[in-house]
Short mmCIF file of C-alpha atoms in Angstrom, two decimals:
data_model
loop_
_atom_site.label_atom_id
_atom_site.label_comp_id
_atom_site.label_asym_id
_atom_site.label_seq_id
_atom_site.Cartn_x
_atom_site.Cartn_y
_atom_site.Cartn_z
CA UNK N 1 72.03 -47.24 -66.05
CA UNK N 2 70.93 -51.09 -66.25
CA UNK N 3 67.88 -50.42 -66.68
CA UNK N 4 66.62 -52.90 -64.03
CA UNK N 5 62.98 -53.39 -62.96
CA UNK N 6 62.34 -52.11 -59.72
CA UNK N 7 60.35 -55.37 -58.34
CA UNK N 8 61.94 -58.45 -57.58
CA UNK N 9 60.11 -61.31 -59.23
CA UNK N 10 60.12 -65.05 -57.58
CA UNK N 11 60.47 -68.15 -59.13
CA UNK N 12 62.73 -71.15 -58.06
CA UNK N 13 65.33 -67.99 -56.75
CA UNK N 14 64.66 -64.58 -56.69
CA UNK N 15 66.07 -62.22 -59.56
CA UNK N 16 65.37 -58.73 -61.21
CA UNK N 17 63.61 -58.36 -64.45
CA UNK N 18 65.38 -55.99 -67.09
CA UNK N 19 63.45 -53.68 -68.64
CA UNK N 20 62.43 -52.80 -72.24
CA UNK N 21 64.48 -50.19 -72.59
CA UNK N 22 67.61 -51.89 -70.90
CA UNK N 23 70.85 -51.50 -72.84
CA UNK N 24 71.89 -54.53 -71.67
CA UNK N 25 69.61 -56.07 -74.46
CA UNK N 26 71.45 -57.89 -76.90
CA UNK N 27 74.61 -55.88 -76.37
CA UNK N 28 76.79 -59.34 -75.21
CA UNK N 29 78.07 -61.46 -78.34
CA UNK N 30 76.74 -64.51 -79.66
CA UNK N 31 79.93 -66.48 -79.24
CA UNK N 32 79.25 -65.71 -75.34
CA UNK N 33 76.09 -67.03 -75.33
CA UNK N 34 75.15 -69.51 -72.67
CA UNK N 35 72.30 -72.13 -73.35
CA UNK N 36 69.58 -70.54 -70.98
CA UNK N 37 69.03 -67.98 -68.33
CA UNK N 38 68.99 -67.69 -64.91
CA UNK N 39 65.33 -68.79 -65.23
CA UNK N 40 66.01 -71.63 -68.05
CA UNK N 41 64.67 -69.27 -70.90
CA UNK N 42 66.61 -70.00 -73.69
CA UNK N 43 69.49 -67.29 -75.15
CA UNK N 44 69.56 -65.76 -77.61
CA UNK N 45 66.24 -64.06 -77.85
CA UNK N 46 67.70 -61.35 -80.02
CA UNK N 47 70.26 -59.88 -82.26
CA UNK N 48 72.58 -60.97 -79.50
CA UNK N 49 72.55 -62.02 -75.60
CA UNK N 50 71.27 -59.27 -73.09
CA UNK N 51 74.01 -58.60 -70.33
CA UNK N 52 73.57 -60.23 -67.31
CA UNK N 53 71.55 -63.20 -65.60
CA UNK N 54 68.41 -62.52 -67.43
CA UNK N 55 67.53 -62.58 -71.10
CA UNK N 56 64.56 -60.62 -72.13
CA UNK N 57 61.90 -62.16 -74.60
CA UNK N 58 59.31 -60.39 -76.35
CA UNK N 59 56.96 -61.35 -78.83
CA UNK N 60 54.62 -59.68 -81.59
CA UNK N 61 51.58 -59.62 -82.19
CA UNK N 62 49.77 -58.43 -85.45
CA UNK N 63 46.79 -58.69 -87.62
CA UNK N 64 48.83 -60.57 -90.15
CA UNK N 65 50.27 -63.31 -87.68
CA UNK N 66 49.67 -66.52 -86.85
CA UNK N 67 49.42 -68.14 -83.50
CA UNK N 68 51.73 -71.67 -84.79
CA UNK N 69 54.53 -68.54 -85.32
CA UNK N 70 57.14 -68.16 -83.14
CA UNK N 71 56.29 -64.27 -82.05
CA UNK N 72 60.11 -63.23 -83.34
CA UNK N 73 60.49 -60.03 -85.36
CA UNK N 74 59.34 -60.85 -88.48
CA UNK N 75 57.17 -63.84 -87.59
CA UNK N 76 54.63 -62.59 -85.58
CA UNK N 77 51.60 -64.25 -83.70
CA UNK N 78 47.79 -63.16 -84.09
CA UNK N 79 46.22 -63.38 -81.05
CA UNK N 80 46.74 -61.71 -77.84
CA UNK N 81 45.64 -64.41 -75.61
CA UNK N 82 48.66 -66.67 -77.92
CA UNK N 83 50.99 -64.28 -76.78
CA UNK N 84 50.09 -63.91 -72.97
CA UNK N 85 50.30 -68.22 -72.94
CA UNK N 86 54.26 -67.99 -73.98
CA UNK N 87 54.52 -65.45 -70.57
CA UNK N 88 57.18 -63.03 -72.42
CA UNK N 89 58.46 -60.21 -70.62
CA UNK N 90 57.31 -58.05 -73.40
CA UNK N 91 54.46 -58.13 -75.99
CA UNK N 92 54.17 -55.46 -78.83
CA UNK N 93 50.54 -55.40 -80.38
CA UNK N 94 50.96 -54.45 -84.00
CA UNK N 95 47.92 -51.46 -85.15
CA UNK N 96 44.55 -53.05 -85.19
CA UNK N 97 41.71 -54.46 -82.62
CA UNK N 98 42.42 -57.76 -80.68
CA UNK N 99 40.38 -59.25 -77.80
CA UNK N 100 41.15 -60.91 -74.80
CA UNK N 101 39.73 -62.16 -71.72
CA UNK N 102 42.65 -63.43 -69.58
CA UNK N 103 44.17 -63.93 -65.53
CA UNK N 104 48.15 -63.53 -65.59
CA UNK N 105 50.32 -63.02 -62.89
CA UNK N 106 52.34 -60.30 -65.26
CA UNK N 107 51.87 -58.58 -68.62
CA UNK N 108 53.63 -56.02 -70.10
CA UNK N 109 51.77 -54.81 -73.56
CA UNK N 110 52.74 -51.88 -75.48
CA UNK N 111 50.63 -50.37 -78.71
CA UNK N 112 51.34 -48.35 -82.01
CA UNK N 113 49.41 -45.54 -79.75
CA UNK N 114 45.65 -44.63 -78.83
CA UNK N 115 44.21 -44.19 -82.38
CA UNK N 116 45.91 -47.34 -83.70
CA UNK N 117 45.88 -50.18 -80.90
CA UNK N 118 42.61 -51.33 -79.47
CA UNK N 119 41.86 -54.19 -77.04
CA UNK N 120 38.49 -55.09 -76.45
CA UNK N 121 37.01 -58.37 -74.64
CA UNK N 122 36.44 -61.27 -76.24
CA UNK N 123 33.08 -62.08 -74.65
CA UNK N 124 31.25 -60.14 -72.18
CA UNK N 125 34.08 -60.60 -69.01
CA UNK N 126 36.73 -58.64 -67.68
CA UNK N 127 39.60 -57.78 -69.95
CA UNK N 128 42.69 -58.34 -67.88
CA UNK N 129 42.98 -59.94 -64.54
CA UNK N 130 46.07 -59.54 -62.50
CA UNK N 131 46.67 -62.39 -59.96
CA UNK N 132 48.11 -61.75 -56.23
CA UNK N 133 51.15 -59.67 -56.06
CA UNK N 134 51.48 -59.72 -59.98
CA UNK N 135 51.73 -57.02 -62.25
CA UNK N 136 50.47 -55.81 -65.47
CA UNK N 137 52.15 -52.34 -67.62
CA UNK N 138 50.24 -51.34 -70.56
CA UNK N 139 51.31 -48.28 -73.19
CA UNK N 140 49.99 -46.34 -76.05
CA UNK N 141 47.06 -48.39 -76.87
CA UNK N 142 42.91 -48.08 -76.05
CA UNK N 143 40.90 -50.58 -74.08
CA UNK N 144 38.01 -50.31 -74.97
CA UNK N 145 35.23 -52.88 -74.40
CA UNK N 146 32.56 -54.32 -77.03
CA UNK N 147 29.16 -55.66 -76.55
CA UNK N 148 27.29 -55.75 -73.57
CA UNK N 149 30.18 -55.83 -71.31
CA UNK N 150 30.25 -56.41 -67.65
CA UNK N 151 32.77 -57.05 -65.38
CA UNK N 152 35.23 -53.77 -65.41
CA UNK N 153 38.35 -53.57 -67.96
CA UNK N 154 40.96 -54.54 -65.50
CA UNK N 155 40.96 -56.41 -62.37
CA UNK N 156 44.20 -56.04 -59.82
CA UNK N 157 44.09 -58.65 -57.05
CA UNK N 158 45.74 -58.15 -53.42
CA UNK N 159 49.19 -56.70 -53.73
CA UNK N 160 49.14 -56.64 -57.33
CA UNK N 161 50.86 -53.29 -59.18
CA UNK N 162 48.78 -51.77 -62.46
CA UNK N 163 50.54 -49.69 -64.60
CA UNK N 164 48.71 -47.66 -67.19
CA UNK N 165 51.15 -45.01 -69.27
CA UNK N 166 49.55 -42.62 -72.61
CA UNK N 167 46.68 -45.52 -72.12
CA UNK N 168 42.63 -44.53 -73.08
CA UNK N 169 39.55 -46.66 -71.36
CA UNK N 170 36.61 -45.94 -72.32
CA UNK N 171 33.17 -46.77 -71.96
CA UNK N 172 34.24 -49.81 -69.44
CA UNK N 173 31.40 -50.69 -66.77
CA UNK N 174 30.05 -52.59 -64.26
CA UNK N 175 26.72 -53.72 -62.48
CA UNK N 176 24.94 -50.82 -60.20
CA UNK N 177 25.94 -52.83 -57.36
CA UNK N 178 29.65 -53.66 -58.16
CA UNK N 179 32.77 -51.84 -58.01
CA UNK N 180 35.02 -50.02 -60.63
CA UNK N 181 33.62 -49.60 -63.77
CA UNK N 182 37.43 -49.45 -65.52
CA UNK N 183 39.78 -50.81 -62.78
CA UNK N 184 38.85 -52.68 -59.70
CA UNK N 185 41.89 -52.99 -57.84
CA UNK N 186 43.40 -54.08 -54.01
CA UNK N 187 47.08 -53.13 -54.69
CA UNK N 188 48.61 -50.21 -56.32
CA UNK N 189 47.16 -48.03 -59.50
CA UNK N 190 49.24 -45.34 -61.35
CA UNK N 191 48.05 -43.57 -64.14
CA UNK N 192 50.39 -41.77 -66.65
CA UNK N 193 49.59 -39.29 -69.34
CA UNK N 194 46.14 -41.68 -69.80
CA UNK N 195 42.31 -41.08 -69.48
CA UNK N 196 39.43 -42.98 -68.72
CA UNK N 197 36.15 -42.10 -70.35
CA UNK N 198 32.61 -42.99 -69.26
CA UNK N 199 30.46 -42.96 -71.86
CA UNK N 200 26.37 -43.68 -72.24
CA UNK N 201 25.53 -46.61 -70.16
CA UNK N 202 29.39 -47.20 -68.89
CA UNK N 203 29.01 -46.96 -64.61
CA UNK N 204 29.49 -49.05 -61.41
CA UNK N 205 27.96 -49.25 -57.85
CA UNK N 206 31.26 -47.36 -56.46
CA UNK N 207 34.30 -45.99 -58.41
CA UNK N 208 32.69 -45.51 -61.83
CA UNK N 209 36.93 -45.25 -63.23
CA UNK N 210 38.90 -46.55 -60.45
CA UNK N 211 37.64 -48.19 -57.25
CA UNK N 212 39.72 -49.76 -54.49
CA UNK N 213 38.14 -51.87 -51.31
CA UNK N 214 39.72 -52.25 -47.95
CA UNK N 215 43.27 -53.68 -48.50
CA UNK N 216 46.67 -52.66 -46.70
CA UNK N 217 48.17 -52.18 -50.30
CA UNK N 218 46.14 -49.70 -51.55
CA UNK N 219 47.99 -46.57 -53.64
CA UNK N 220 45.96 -44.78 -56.54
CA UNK N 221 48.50 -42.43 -58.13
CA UNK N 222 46.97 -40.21 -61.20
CA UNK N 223 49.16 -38.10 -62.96
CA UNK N 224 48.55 -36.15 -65.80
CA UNK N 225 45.35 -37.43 -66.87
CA UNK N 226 42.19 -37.08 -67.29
CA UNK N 227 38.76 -38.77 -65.82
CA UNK N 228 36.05 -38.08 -67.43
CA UNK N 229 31.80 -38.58 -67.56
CA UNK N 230 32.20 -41.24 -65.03
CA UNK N 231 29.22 -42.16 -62.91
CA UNK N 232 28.21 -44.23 -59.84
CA UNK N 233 24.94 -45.14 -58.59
CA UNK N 234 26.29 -45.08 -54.76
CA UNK N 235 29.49 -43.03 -53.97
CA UNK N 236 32.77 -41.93 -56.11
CA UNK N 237 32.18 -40.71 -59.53
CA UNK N 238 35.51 -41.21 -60.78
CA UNK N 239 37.51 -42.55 -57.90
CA UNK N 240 36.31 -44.94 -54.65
CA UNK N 241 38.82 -46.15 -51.66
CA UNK N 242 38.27 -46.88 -48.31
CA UNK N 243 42.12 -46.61 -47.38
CA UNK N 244 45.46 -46.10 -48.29
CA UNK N 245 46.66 -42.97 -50.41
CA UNK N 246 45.17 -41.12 -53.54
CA UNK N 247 47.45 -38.63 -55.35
CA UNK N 248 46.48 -36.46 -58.04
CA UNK N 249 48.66 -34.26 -60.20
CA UNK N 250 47.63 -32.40 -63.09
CA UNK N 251 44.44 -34.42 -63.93
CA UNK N 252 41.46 -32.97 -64.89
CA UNK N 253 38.01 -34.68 -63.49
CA UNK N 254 35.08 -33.45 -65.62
CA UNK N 255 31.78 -34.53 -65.62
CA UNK N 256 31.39 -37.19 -63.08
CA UNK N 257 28.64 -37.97 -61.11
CA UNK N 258 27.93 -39.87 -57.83
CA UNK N 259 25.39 -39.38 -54.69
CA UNK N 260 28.48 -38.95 -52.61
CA UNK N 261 31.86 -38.00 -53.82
CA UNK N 262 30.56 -37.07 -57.23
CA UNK N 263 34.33 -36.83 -58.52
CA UNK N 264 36.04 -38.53 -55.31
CA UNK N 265 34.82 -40.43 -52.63
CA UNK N 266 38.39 -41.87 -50.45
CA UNK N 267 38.30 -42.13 -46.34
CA UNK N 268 42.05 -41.73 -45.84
CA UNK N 269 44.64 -39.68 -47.40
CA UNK N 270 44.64 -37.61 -50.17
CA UNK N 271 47.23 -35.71 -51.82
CA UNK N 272 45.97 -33.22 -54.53
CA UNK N 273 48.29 -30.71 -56.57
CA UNK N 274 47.76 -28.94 -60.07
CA UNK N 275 44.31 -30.80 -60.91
CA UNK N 276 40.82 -29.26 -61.83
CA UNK N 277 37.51 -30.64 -60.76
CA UNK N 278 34.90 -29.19 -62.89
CA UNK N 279 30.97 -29.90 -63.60
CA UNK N 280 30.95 -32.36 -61.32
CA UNK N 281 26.83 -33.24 -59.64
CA UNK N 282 26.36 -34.79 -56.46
CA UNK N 283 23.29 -34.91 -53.98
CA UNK N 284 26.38 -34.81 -51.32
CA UNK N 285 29.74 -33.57 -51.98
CA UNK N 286 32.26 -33.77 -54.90
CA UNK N 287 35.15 -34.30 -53.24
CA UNK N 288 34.25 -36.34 -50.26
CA UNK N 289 35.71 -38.72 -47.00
CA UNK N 290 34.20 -38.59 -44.38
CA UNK N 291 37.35 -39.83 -42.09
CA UNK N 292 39.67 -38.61 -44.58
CA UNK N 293 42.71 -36.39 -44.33
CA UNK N 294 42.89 -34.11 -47.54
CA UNK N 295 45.92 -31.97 -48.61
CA UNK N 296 45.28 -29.93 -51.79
CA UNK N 297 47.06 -27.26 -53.57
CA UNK N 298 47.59 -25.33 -56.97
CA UNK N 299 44.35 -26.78 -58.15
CA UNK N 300 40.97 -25.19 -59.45
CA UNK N 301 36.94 -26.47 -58.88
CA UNK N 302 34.71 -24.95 -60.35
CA UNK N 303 30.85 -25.09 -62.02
CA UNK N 304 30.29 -27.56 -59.68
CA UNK N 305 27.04 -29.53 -58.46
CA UNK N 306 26.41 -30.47 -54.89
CA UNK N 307 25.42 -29.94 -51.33
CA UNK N 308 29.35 -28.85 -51.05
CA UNK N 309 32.32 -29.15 -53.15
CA UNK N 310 34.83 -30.27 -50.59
CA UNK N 311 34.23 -32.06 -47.26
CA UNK N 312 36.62 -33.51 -44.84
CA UNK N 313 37.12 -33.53 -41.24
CA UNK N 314 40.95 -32.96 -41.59
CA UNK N 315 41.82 -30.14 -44.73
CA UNK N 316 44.97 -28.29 -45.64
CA UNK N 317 44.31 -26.07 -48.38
CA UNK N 318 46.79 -23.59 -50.32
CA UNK N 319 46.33 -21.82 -53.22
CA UNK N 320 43.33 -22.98 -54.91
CA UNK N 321 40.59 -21.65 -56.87
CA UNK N 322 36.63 -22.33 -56.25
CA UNK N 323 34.72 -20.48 -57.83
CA UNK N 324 31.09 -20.71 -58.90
CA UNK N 325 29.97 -23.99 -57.18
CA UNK N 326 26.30 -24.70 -56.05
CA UNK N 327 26.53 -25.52 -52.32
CA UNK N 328 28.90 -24.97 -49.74
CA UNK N 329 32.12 -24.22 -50.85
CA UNK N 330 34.41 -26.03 -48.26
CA UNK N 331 32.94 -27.47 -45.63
CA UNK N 332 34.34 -28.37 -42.40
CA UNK N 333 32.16 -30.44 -40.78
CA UNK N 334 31.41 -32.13 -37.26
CA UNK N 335 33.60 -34.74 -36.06
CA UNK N 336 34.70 -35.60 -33.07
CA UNK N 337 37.35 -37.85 -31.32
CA UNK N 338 35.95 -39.65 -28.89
CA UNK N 339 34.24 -36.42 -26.87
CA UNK N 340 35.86 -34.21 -28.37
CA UNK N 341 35.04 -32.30 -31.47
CA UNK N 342 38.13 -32.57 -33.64
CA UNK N 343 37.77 -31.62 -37.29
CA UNK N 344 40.26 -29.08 -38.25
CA UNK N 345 40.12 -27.21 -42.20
CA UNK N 346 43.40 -24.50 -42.77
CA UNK N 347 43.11 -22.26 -45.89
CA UNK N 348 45.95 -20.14 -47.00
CA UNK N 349 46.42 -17.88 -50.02
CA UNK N 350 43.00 -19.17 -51.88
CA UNK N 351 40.30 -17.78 -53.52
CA UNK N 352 36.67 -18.58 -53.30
CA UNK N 353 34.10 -16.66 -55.54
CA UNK N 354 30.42 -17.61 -55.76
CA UNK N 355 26.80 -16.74 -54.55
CA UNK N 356 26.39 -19.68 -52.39
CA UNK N 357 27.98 -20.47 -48.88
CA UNK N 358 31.44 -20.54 -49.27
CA UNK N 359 33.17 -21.60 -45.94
CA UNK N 360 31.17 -23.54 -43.46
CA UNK N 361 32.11 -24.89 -40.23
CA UNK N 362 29.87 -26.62 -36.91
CA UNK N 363 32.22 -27.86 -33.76
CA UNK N 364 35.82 -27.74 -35.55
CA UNK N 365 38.16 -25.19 -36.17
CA UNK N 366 38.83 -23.46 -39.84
CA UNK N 367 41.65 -20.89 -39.74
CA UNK N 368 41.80 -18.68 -42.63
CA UNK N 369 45.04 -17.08 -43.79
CA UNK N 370 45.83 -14.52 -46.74
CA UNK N 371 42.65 -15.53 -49.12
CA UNK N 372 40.27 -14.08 -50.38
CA UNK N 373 36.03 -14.50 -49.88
CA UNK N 374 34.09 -13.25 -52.82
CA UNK N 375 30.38 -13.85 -51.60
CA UNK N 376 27.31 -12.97 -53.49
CA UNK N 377 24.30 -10.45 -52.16
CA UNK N 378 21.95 -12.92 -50.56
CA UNK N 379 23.87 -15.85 -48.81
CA UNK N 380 26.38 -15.13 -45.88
CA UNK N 381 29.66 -16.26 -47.18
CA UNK N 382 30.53 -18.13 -44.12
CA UNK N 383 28.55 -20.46 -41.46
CA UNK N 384 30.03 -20.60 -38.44
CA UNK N 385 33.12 -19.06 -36.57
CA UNK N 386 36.11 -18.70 -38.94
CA UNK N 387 39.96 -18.38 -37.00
CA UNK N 388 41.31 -15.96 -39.24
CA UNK N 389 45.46 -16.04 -39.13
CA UNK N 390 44.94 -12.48 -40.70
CA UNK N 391 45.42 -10.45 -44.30
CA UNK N 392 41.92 -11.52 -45.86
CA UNK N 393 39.59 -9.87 -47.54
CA UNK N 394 35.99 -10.25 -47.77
CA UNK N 395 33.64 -8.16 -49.85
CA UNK N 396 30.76 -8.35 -47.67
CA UNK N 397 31.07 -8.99 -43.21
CA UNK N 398 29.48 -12.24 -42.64
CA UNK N 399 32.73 -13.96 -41.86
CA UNK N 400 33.89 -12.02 -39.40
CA UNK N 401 37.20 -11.54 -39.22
CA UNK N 402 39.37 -10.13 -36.61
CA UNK N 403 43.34 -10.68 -37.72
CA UNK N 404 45.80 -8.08 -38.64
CA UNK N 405 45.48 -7.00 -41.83
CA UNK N 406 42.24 -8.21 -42.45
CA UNK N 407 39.82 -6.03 -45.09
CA UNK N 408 35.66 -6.53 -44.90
CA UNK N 409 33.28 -4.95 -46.54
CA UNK N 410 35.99 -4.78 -49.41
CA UNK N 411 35.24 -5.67 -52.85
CA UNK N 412 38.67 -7.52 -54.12
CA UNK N 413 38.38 -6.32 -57.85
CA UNK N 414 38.92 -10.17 -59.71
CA UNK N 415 39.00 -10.28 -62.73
CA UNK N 416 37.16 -13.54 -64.48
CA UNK N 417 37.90 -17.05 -64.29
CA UNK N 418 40.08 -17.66 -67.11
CA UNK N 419 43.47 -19.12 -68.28
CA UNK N 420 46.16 -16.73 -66.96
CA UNK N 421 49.00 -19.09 -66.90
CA UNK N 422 49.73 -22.32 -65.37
CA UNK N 423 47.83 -25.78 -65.60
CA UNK N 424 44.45 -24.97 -64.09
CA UNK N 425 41.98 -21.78 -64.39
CA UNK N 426 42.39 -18.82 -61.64
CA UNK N 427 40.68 -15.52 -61.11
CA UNK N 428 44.00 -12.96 -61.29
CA UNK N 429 43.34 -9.76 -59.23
CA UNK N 430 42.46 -6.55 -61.16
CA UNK N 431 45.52 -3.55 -61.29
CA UNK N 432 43.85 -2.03 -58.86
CA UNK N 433 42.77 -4.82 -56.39
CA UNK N 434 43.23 -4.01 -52.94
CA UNK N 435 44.39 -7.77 -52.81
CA UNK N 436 47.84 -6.49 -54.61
CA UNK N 437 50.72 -6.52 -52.20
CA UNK N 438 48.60 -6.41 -49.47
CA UNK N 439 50.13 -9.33 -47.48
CA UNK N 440 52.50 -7.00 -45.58
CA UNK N 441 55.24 -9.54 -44.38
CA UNK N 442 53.19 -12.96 -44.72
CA UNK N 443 51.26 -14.43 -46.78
CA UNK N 444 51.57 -17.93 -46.25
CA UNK N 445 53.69 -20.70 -46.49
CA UNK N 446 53.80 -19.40 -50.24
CA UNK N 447 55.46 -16.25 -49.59
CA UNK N 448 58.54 -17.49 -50.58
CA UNK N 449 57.80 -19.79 -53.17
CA UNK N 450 54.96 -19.33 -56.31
CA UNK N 451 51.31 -18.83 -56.44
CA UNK N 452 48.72 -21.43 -58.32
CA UNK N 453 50.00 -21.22 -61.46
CA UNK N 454 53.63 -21.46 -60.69
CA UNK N 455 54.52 -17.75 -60.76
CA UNK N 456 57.25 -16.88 -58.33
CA UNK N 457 55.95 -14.52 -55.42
CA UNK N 458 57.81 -11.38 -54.46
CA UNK N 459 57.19 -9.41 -50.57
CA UNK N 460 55.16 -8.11 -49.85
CA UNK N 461 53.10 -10.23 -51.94
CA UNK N 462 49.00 -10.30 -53.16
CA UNK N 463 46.78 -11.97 -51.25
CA UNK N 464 44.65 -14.73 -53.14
CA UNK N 465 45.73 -17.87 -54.90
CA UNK N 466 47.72 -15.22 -57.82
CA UNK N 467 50.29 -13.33 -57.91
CA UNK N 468 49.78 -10.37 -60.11
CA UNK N 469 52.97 -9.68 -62.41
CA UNK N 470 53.46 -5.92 -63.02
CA UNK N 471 53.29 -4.94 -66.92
#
């Protein structure tokens, strides 16, 4: 494998950027050499010349540099800011703190890790700036901003790509009446393995971590992360977008507050799998779009704040766990195209437990298949008419439900929300749960595949977001 970068990068021609990890580094002999590069970078740059049109440079940067140096092994600069002038396809920061304030069309920084790499701004601006269509990779470091900082951490102009991989920000902010508190961006995000942290004054107008304003380029992609105590004074805790896709898999948002949206406020599509929203507060909603299409799945909220937890005129939801949220649970609410009410929420092998309203729906339709509805004693556990697809059970009768195999009046015997396996938190059925193979021949588009935590399913299988395993 080449090892090729997967964007083509323009100059006087077009050509493709190796990357770091290319074995065509250095692996041609010096006695091959030519003079320069396809872009008139001069060769060698290492031990020997990298196969190919394109000779990689990198340079280093450590506390013990100096910027007259030439950035070679051995010889390293001292400043960040010296580095990003020489525009090297690679720049390895040494362990310590250095500051920056700077607008590049590309960057690609890597760290000694989290706990030993810090940048920080220089003054009170943004960090990093991306320019139009550029790009910027950054890995195993913490940006972390100092003094009275405004401005966000990181900046992505129209078409631009950010790439942020085993990468902390913390504490990054903005103005009550700006947006993105860490990244502002109007291209493409994706978050690897990293976290961004709020922190005691850290916040923004909209998208206290990530926000994202009308832009035909827009893709937030968060994977395996974690946002967390993130706050907005307007809408979108954690994450803001008008358009284009958000994706989340495996991340954790804790903590996060907005009027609207308290963890995610995003009017267009949404892709959720394997995440937990937890202790979230909102006035409104915690997830929230109100145009937005939402597919979620394998993924737990819970101990949640708000008028309701999710809200979207277009839902698909499969096995996921809410369970003791404040508010509605899911609400489907009215929308209509043209004169037509239109909003449409399907839930299929899921399980909602709390004392509040858990399914709520006005002019739409909500079809409930092979879940479960674990209402408390004093609130009807659904608002409106629910289109059950059959085999769900209720413990009380207030959603009324008419489909084969259907149970009311039937307590489903869970057991407490805990860790039974899998990435996020579920409520397994008790041995004797009338839930347990109780599916008959369907139970979802799951039947065939696993439950929430990844456990294979076998027919006739439980109803609920878990598959009980025989001992």
């Amino acid at each position: 494998v080449p090892g090729l970068d997967d964007s083509t990068v323009y100059g006087p021609v077009a050509y493709n950027r190796i990357s770091y990890d290319s074995p065509a580094i250095d692996n041609a002999p010096l006695d091959s050499c030519p003079a320069i590069d396809q872009r008139g970078r001069p060769r060698p740059s290492g031990h020997g010349c990298d196969i190919g049109s394109f000779e990689f440079q990198f340079v280093g940067v450590g506390k013990d540099g100096d910027d007259e140096n030439t950035g070679l092994p051995g010889d390293p600069l001292l400043t960040l800011g010296a580095a990003l002038d020489t525009h090297p396809d690679l720049i390895v920061l040494g362990e310590g703190a250095f500051e920056v304030e700077y607008e590049t069309d590309f960057a690609n920084i890597v760290g000694q890790g989290r706990e030993l790499t810090t940048i920080s701004n220089a003054g009170e601006g943004r960090i990093l700036t991306i320019s139009p269509e550029g790009g910027l990779f950054l890995s195993d470091l913490r940006v972390e901003p100092s003094g009275n900082h405004e401005g966000g951490c990181i900046r992505g102009q129209e078409g631009s790509r950010v790439t942020l991989e085993n990468v902390d920000l913390i504490g990054c902010r903005v103005s009550d009446n700006d947006y993105g508190g860490a990244i502002l961006t109007q291209g493409s995000v994706l978050l690897q393995s990293s976290s961004i942290v709020g922190g005691e004054g850290a916040e923004a107008g909209w998208g206290g971590g990530i926000a994202a304003p009308e832009s035909d380029h827009i893709s937030i992609d968060i994977r395996d992360s974690e946002l967390l105590e993130l706050d907005a004074v307007h809408q979108g805790g954690a994450v803001w977008s008008t358009s284009g896709y958000v994706r989340l898999s495996g991340t954790e948002v804790r903590e996060c507050s907005a009027p609207d949206g308290g963890a995610i406020w995003h009017d267009a599509h949404w892709i959720v799998r394997n995440s937990t929203f937890a202790d979230n507060l909102a006035t409104g909603s915690i997830i929230d779009g109100s145009e937005a299409d939402i597919v979620i799945s394998e993924s737990s909220l819970y101990d949640n704040q708000a008028a309701s937890t999710l809200r979207a005129p277009t839902m698909w939801i499969y096995q996921c766990t809410f369970s003791n949220n404040s508010g509605v649970g899911v609400q489907c609410p009215d929308y209509s195209c043209g004169a037509i009410p239109c909003a449409f929420c399907h839930i299929e092998s899921t399980t909602l437990v709390g004392d509040d309203t858990l399914l709520s729906v006005s002019t739409g339709e909500l079809r409930l298949l092979a879940s479960i509805v674990n209402g408390g004693e004093d609130t009807p556990a659904c608002e409106g008419e629910i289109n059950s697809l059959g085999n769900n059970i209720e413990n009380r009768d207030s959603c009324n439900l008419q489909g084969d195999g259907d149970m009311s009046d039937t307590d489903p015997l869970l057991l407490t929300l805990q860790d039974n396996g899998g990435p996020t938190l579920t409520h397994e059925p008790a041995s004797e749960s009338p839930a347990i193979d109780a599916a008959e021949e369907d139970c979802g588009s799951s039947a065939s595949g696993a439950d929430q935590r990844g456990v294979l399913r076998s027919l006739p299988c439980d109803i609920g977001a878990v598959e009980r395993v025989a001992e």
